[in-house]
Structure formats: structure tokens, C-alpha cells
Amino acid sequence: MKHLSTNRKVGYPPDNFQEVPESVVASRTSPTNIGLSLLANLAAVDLGYLSVKGLIERTGKTFLTLNKMKKYRGHWYNWYDTRTLEPLYPLYISTVDSGNLAGHLLTLSQGIQELGCRTVYSAAMMDGFLDTVRIMRDVVPGDNGVKELEKILSASPKPETCYDAFLFIKNFREKVRVFIQTILPDDKLLLKWGNTLLQNCEDYLEDIRSLFPWIEKEYVSFLHRLEQDKGEMAGVTELTEATPSLETIVEYEQKICFSLEQLIQRLETGGEENSGEKLTYYKSWLADFRQMVQAAKERINILHVLSAEAGQLADMDFRFLYDEKKSLFSIGYNVMEQRYDASSYDMLASEARLCSYLAIARGEVPVEHWFR
């Protein structure tokens, strides 16, 4: 979906892609396509193909565009031109498409909400790298250096902490860079996947840096000095011995920042030798830890905003598509002719079942509809 998005500024996927007899990308998209692209981003995070920062950027961009697109009674039309985002004629509300998008948005809302309490680092990152390397191996078979990258990922034990993961990815990125330099100009497909792998490494490193601004400093030396100066060790050792969630990082405001402030205050009033150098040193680390806590707070807030917005966008009224006499949903509504389709969805196994499920759960239609 990422590669076939015909409008890079919007990031919406096309409805279909034709390979034979020639490559053709459809210049239209639907609410179902948009909903699936949003869930694809969420799934990509779970599978290790996309950073949370990338998910936030792509989701925010999609929501911004969704809010600008023309709608009817809270529903998006069933087809839009991906180049202009104008609805295609005839203007039509599809029960299936609206139900799918609403269901996808509600699922996305829950998934984004859970990211705040999940660990910042997941071993899925390494699985994602390995999947990409194996794709490179399959699309361009032979001894081209890909096996060496696969060996590094397969043989090495997966990092268990965010700190170790950062160091591993940083080292692996350099291996990928060296590999890309050996690719011949004619190997365009291999070069494409090599650059994809490199970009994935960069994205994860940037994501970790944004949350842990101290991560490239001499942390072991900091722990040693802190221990010598009788500072509180519990919180700071957790950062390298465990993988915190965003919510846990916020708690470090008390565990780490407060204890460092106490140490700094003691140095300021104690008249110790070399206290000036120590104060500068610890104040620098305190600034980094405060920035870490603030970054976690900001990300939690962004996730809450996106989760809430997904729920709001899913707030479509399905009652006007429901035929009370038949106790069934109409296929859709022709806006231009102001009429409902004569046909209805009358099978539980129909493609409109998600719409039925949501409408019943919201109390918009009676439970009896499910058994029609």
C-alpha cells in the first residue's frame, strides 16, 4: 500500500493494480481502501515494518485529508479520484464501504490507544529486518551479500532492551550501507530493497533517539559516576536493564529526575571538591532525562488525540440506510437521485455484516436484524 499510493502527499492506496498486459495503477480509491490502509500501518508496527513515529505521521496525514473530503450525512462517498480527492459520479453512499471504514477506524482507535502501555522496543523490529532481507534473497537469488546480512540477523540473539536494540540497529545499519555500495547499478530491484532496509534502520534509530536523547552518550560512565557520588541508582539502571513503555517513562520523572535534582542540590550546598564540573555534568544528564519524559508525554498525548479522532471519524449514522419494513440494510443510497437501491443485503455472510454488527452494537438497528 505504501508503494502504490498514487498521491504521495495524501498516501491513499489505489483500488487495484494491474500487472498484465501492462502496469496500470487505478486512479480511484474507496472508504474500504482507506480503512485498510490505516490498519495496514498499524499491522506494520506489530510486524516490525514501521516505527510508531511513522504510524503517527501516516495516520495524521490520512485524518487531515479525510476531514477535507466531501461527505454526505457523515458518510464518505464510495469512490474518490486519488489525484484530486473529488468524489466520482454518480455520487453514492455504499453501506458496505461505510461499514468497513467505521469498523476499521474503531479497530485503529483501540490499537493506537494500546501503544501507550506497550514497550517502546519490540523484538518485532528484528523480525521486520529479517523479513526484508529474506525478500531481497528471494527476488535476487545468488551470492550477492544478502546471505551475510541474513546471517547477522539470524545468528545474533535478539536485543532484550531498547538500549541494546539501538546499539544493534546502529551497527547493522553500517553493514547495510556497506552492502548497498556493492550493488551493481543494473540490480535495481536489489537496490530498491536495500534502500528500504536502510530506511527502516534509520526510522527506528530516529524513533528511539526522539524518546531517549541520552542514548548515544556514555551511559556506563554516567552510572559509574552516579554510584561514586552516592546518587539514586534504581531508576537509571532500569533504563538499560528493561524496556519501558511510554507510561513507564513518564514515571521516571519521579524516579530519575527528582533524585538527580536532589543530588545536584546536595552538590550545590555541600562544597565538595570539583563540584562545579560535577554540577555541569549532572545538569546535562538531567536535561536529557527531562526531555525524555516530555517526549513520552507528548507522544502519549498525540496517541490519545489520534485514537479519539479515529473514534469520531467512525461516528456515522447508519439508520438512514436501514429499511425498517424489511429489517435489512439497503445496498446503498444514490445521492444525485435521492433514492435508495431497491436491493438489500439479506444474508449473514454478505459483505455488509460488519456494518450490521456495528449498527446493532450502537443501538441504531434492532438485534433482530442480525437474523434476517
Coordinates of C-alpha atoms in Angstrom, one line a residue:
M1 CA 0.0 0.0 0.0
K2 CA 2.9 2.3 0.7
H3 CA 4.5 1.8 -2.7
L4 CA 1.2 2.0 -4.7
S5 CA -0.1 5.2 -3.1
T6 CA -0.7 7.3 -6.1
N7 CA -0.8 10.6 -4.2
R8 CA 2.3 10.8 -2.0
K9 CA 1.0 13.9 -0.2
V10 CA -2.1 12.0 0.8
G11 CA -0.9 8.5 1.0
Y12 CA -4.1 6.8 -0.1
P13 CA -3.8 3.4 -1.9
P14 CA -5.4 2.8 -5.3
D15 CA -8.3 0.4 -5.5
N16 CA -6.3 -2.0 -7.7
F17 CA -3.1 -2.6 -9.5
Q18 CA -2.9 -4.4 -12.9
E19 CA 0.3 -6.2 -13.9
V20 CA -0.7 -7.8 -17.2
P21 CA -0.6 -6.9 -20.1
E22 CA 0.9 -3.7 -18.7
S23 CA 1.3 -2.0 -15.4
V24 CA -1.7 0.2 -14.5
V25 CA -2.5 1.8 -11.2
A26 CA -6.1 2.7 -10.7
S27 CA -6.7 6.4 -10.0
R28 CA -9.6 5.8 -7.6
T29 CA -10.0 4.8 -4.0
S30 CA -12.8 3.9 -1.7
P31 CA -13.6 4.1 2.1
T32 CA -12.7 0.4 2.3
N33 CA -9.3 1.0 0.7
I34 CA -8.7 4.0 3.1
G35 CA -9.7 2.0 6.1
L36 CA -7.5 -1.0 5.2
S37 CA -4.5 1.3 4.5
L38 CA -4.9 2.7 8.1
L39 CA -5.0 -0.8 9.5
A40 CA -2.0 -1.8 7.3
N41 CA 0.0 0.9 9.1
L42 CA -1.0 -0.5 12.5
A43 CA -0.2 -4.0 11.4
A44 CA 3.2 -2.8 10.0
V45 CA 4.1 -1.6 13.5
D46 CA 3.2 -5.0 15.0
L47 CA 5.2 -6.8 12.3
G48 CA 8.3 -4.6 12.6
Y49 CA 8.0 -2.8 9.3
L50 CA 7.1 0.7 10.6
S51 CA 8.0 2.7 13.6
V52 CA 5.4 4.2 15.9
K53 CA 6.6 7.7 14.8
G54 CA 5.9 6.6 11.2
L55 CA 2.5 5.3 12.2
I56 CA 1.7 8.7 13.8
E57 CA 2.8 10.6 10.7
R58 CA 0.9 8.5 8.2
T59 CA -2.3 8.3 10.3
G60 CA -2.3 12.1 11.0
K61 CA -1.8 12.8 7.3
T62 CA -4.7 10.5 6.4
F63 CA -7.0 12.0 9.0
L64 CA -6.2 15.5 7.8
T65 CA -7.2 14.6 4.3
L66 CA -10.3 12.7 5.4
N67 CA -11.6 15.8 7.2
K68 CA -11.3 17.8 4.0
M69 CA -13.1 15.3 1.7
K70 CA -16.7 15.8 0.8
K71 CA -19.3 13.7 2.7
Y72 CA -23.0 13.2 2.9
R73 CA -24.7 12.8 6.3
G74 CA -21.4 11.8 7.9
H75 CA -20.6 9.2 5.3
W76 CA -17.8 9.3 2.7
Y77 CA -18.8 8.6 -0.9
N78 CA -17.9 5.2 -2.3
W79 CA -15.4 6.4 -4.9
Y80 CA -12.8 9.3 -4.9
D81 CA -10.3 10.4 -7.5
T82 CA -6.9 9.8 -5.9
R83 CA -5.4 12.7 -7.9
T84 CA -7.9 15.4 -6.8
L85 CA -9.8 13.7 -3.9
E86 CA -13.0 14.7 -5.5
P87 CA -15.9 12.2 -5.3
L88 CA -16.6 10.3 -8.5
Y89 CA -20.0 10.4 -10.2
P90 CA -22.6 9.2 -9.7
L91 CA -22.4 10.3 -6.0
Y92 CA -23.3 7.3 -4.0
I93 CA -23.2 6.1 -0.4
S94 CA -22.3 2.4 -0.1
T95 CA -23.5 0.6 3.0
V96 CA -20.6 -1.9 2.7
D97 CA -17.9 0.8 2.3
S98 CA -19.2 2.9 5.2
G99 CA -19.5 -0.1 7.5
N100 CA -16.0 -1.2 6.6
L101 CA -14.4 2.2 7.2
A102 CA -16.3 2.6 10.5
G103 CA -15.1 -0.8 11.7
H104 CA -11.5 -0.1 10.6
L105 CA -11.5 3.2 12.4
L106 CA -12.8 1.8 15.6
T107 CA -10.2 -1.0 15.5
L108 CA -7.5 1.6 14.7
S109 CA -8.6 3.7 17.7
Q110 CA -8.1 0.8 20.1
G111 CA -4.8 -0.2 18.6
I112 CA -3.4 3.3 18.8
Q113 CA -4.6 3.6 22.4
E114 CA -2.8 0.5 23.4
L115 CA 0.6 1.8 22.1
G116 CA 0.9 4.0 25.2
C117 CA 1.2 1.0 27.5
R118 CA 3.2 -1.3 25.2
T119 CA 7.0 -1.4 25.5
V120 CA 8.8 1.1 23.3
Y121 CA 11.1 -1.6 21.9
S122 CA 9.7 -4.8 20.5
A123 CA 11.6 -7.8 19.1
A124 CA 9.3 -7.5 16.1
M125 CA 11.7 -4.8 14.8
M126 CA 14.3 -7.5 14.3
D127 CA 11.8 -9.8 12.7
G128 CA 10.9 -7.0 10.3
F129 CA 14.5 -6.5 9.3
L130 CA 14.8 -10.3 8.7
D131 CA 11.7 -10.4 6.6
T132 CA 13.1 -7.6 4.3
V133 CA 16.4 -9.3 4.0
R134 CA 14.7 -12.6 3.0
I135 CA 12.7 -10.8 0.4
M136 CA 16.0 -9.4 -1.0
R137 CA 17.3 -13.0 -1.0
D138 CA 14.2 -14.3 -2.9
V139 CA 13.9 -11.6 -5.5
V140 CA 17.6 -11.7 -6.4
P141 CA 18.9 -15.2 -5.7
G142 CA 22.7 -15.8 -5.7
D143 CA 25.7 -14.9 -3.6
N144 CA 25.3 -11.1 -3.5
G145 CA 26.0 -10.4 0.1
V146 CA 22.4 -10.7 1.2
K147 CA 23.2 -14.0 3.0
E148 CA 25.7 -12.2 5.2
L149 CA 23.0 -9.8 6.3
E150 CA 20.6 -12.7 6.9
K151 CA 23.3 -14.5 8.9
I152 CA 23.8 -11.4 11.2
L153 CA 20.1 -11.2 12.0
S154 CA 19.6 -15.0 12.3
A155 CA 22.7 -15.8 14.4
S156 CA 22.5 -12.9 16.8
P157 CA 20.3 -13.2 19.8
K158 CA 17.6 -10.5 19.7
P159 CA 18.3 -7.5 21.9
E160 CA 16.2 -7.6 25.0
T161 CA 16.3 -3.9 25.9
C162 CA 15.8 -0.6 24.0
Y163 CA 19.4 0.4 24.8
D164 CA 20.8 -2.8 23.3
A165 CA 18.5 -2.6 20.3
F166 CA 19.7 0.9 19.5
L167 CA 23.3 -0.3 19.5
F168 CA 22.5 -3.3 17.4
I169 CA 20.5 -1.4 14.8
K170 CA 23.2 1.3 14.6
N171 CA 25.8 -1.3 13.9
F172 CA 23.6 -3.2 11.5
R173 CA 22.8 0.0 9.6
E174 CA 26.5 0.4 8.8
K175 CA 26.6 -3.2 7.5
V176 CA 23.6 -2.4 5.2
R177 CA 25.3 0.8 3.9
V178 CA 28.5 -1.2 3.0
F179 CA 26.3 -3.8 1.3
I180 CA 24.4 -1.2 -0.8
Q181 CA 27.7 0.2 -2.1
T182 CA 28.5 -3.2 -3.6
I183 CA 25.2 -3.4 -5.5
L184 CA 25.6 -3.0 -9.3
P185 CA 23.6 -0.2 -10.9
D186 CA 21.7 -2.8 -13.0
D187 CA 20.4 -4.5 -9.9
K188 CA 17.6 -2.0 -9.5
L189 CA 15.3 -4.3 -7.6
L190 CA 18.0 -5.3 -5.1
L191 CA 19.0 -1.7 -4.7
K192 CA 15.4 -0.7 -4.1
W193 CA 15.0 -3.3 -1.2
G194 CA 18.5 -2.4 0.1
N195 CA 17.5 1.2 0.4
T196 CA 14.2 0.1 2.0
L197 CA 16.1 -1.8 4.7
L198 CA 18.4 1.1 5.3
Q199 CA 15.5 3.5 5.6
N200 CA 13.9 1.1 8.1
C201 CA 17.0 1.2 10.2
E202 CA 17.2 5.0 10.1
D203 CA 13.5 5.3 11.0
Y204 CA 13.9 3.1 14.1
L205 CA 17.0 4.9 15.2
E206 CA 15.4 8.2 14.8
D207 CA 12.3 7.0 16.8
I208 CA 14.5 5.7 19.7
R209 CA 16.6 8.9 19.7
S210 CA 13.5 11.1 19.9
L211 CA 12.4 9.3 23.1
F212 CA 15.9 8.7 24.6
P213 CA 18.0 11.8 23.8
W214 CA 20.8 10.5 26.1
I215 CA 21.1 7.1 24.3
E216 CA 24.3 8.0 22.4
K217 CA 26.1 9.4 25.4
E218 CA 28.5 7.4 27.7
Y219 CA 25.8 5.8 29.8
V220 CA 28.0 3.3 31.6
S221 CA 30.3 6.1 32.6
F222 CA 27.3 8.0 33.9
L223 CA 26.2 5.0 36.1
H224 CA 29.7 4.7 37.5
R225 CA 30.0 8.3 38.4
L226 CA 26.5 8.3 39.9
E227 CA 27.3 5.4 42.1
Q228 CA 30.5 7.1 43.3
D229 CA 28.6 10.2 44.2
K230 CA 26.0 8.2 46.1
G231 CA 23.2 9.1 43.8
E232 CA 19.9 7.1 43.5
M233 CA 20.6 4.1 41.1
A234 CA 17.3 2.3 40.9
G235 CA 15.6 4.3 38.1
V236 CA 18.7 4.9 35.9
T237 CA 19.7 1.2 35.9
E238 CA 16.2 0.3 34.8
L239 CA 16.7 2.2 31.5
T240 CA 19.4 -0.2 30.4
E241 CA 18.1 -3.4 32.1
A242 CA 14.5 -3.2 30.9
T243 CA 12.3 -1.9 28.1
P244 CA 9.9 0.7 29.3
S245 CA 6.6 1.7 27.9
L246 CA 5.7 5.4 27.3
E247 CA 3.7 5.3 30.5
T248 CA 6.7 3.9 32.4
I249 CA 9.0 6.6 31.0
V250 CA 6.6 9.3 32.4
E251 CA 7.1 7.7 35.8
Y252 CA 10.8 8.3 35.6
E253 CA 10.1 12.0 36.3
Q254 CA 9.9 10.9 39.9
K255 CA 12.3 8.0 39.8
I256 CA 15.2 9.7 38.0
C257 CA 14.6 13.5 37.6
F258 CA 13.7 14.1 41.2
S259 CA 16.6 12.0 42.5
L260 CA 19.1 13.8 40.2
E261 CA 17.7 17.2 41.4
Q262 CA 18.4 16.1 44.9
L263 CA 21.9 15.1 44.1
I264 CA 22.5 18.4 42.3
Q265 CA 21.1 20.3 45.3
R266 CA 23.5 18.4 47.6
L267 CA 26.4 19.2 45.4
E268 CA 25.5 22.9 45.3
T269 CA 25.3 23.2 49.0
G270 CA 27.9 20.7 50.1
G271 CA 31.1 22.4 48.9
E272 CA 32.6 19.2 47.5
E273 CA 35.8 19.2 45.5
N274 CA 35.2 19.6 41.8
S275 CA 31.6 20.3 42.4
G276 CA 31.4 22.8 39.5
E277 CA 32.4 20.1 37.0
K278 CA 30.0 17.6 38.6
L279 CA 27.1 20.1 38.5
T280 CA 27.6 20.8 34.8
Y281 CA 27.8 17.0 34.1
Y282 CA 24.7 16.1 36.1
K283 CA 22.7 19.1 34.9
S284 CA 23.4 17.9 31.3
W285 CA 22.0 14.5 32.1
L286 CA 19.1 15.9 34.0
A287 CA 18.2 18.0 30.9
D288 CA 18.2 14.8 28.8
F289 CA 16.0 12.9 31.2
R290 CA 13.6 15.8 31.4
Q291 CA 13.5 15.8 27.6
M292 CA 12.9 12.1 27.6
V293 CA 9.9 12.4 30.0
Q294 CA 8.5 15.3 28.0
A295 CA 8.8 13.4 24.7
A296 CA 6.9 10.4 26.2
K297 CA 4.2 12.8 27.5
E298 CA 3.9 14.4 24.1
R299 CA 3.7 11.1 22.3
I300 CA 1.0 9.7 24.7
N301 CA -1.0 12.9 24.1
I302 CA -0.6 12.5 20.3
L303 CA -1.7 8.9 20.5
H304 CA -4.8 9.9 22.6
V305 CA -5.7 12.6 20.1
L306 CA -5.4 10.2 17.2
S307 CA -7.3 7.5 19.0
A308 CA -10.1 9.9 19.8
E309 CA -10.2 11.3 16.3
A310 CA -10.5 7.8 14.8
G311 CA -13.5 7.2 17.0
Q312 CA -15.0 10.5 16.0
L313 CA -14.5 9.8 12.3
A314 CA -16.2 6.4 12.8
D315 CA -19.3 8.2 14.1
M316 CA -21.6 7.6 11.1
D317 CA -25.3 7.3 11.4
F318 CA -26.4 4.1 9.6
R319 CA -30.1 4.4 10.4
F320 CA -30.9 6.3 7.1
L321 CA -29.6 3.3 5.2
Y322 CA -31.8 0.8 7.1
D323 CA -35.2 -0.3 5.7
E324 CA -37.4 -0.9 8.8
K325 CA -40.1 -2.7 6.8
K326 CA -37.6 -5.3 5.5
S327 CA -35.4 -5.1 8.6
L328 CA -32.5 -5.0 6.2
F329 CA -29.8 -2.6 5.0
S330 CA -30.2 -1.2 1.5
I331 CA -27.2 -1.8 -0.8
G332 CA -26.7 2.0 -0.8
Y333 CA -28.1 5.4 -1.5
N334 CA -27.8 7.4 -4.7
V335 CA -27.3 11.0 -3.6
M336 CA -27.8 12.5 -7.0
E337 CA -31.2 10.9 -7.5
Q338 CA -32.1 11.0 -3.8
R339 CA -33.2 7.3 -3.8
Y340 CA -32.2 4.0 -2.1
D341 CA -31.2 0.9 -4.1
A342 CA -34.2 -1.5 -4.4
S343 CA -32.0 -4.4 -3.4
S344 CA -30.9 -5.2 0.2
Y345 CA -28.3 -7.3 2.0
D346 CA -30.2 -10.3 3.3
M347 CA -27.5 -12.8 4.2
L348 CA -25.4 -13.0 7.3
A349 CA -22.4 -13.9 5.2
S350 CA -22.8 -10.8 3.0
E351 CA -20.1 -8.2 2.8
A352 CA -22.3 -5.8 4.8
R353 CA -22.1 -7.9 8.0
L354 CA -19.6 -5.5 9.6
C355 CA -22.0 -2.6 9.1
S356 CA -24.8 -4.7 10.6
Y357 CA -22.6 -5.6 13.6
L358 CA -21.7 -2.0 14.3
A359 CA -25.2 -0.7 13.9
I360 CA -26.6 -3.2 16.3
A361 CA -23.8 -2.6 18.8
R362 CA -24.6 1.1 18.7
G363 CA -28.3 0.6 19.1
E364 CA -29.1 2.1 15.7
V365 CA -30.9 -1.0 14.5
P366 CA -32.6 -3.8 16.4
V367 CA -30.8 -7.1 17.3
E368 CA -33.4 -9.0 15.2
H369 CA -31.8 -7.6 12.1
W370 CA -28.9 -10.0 12.6
F371 CA -31.1 -13.0 12.0
R372 CA -32.8 -11.7 8.8

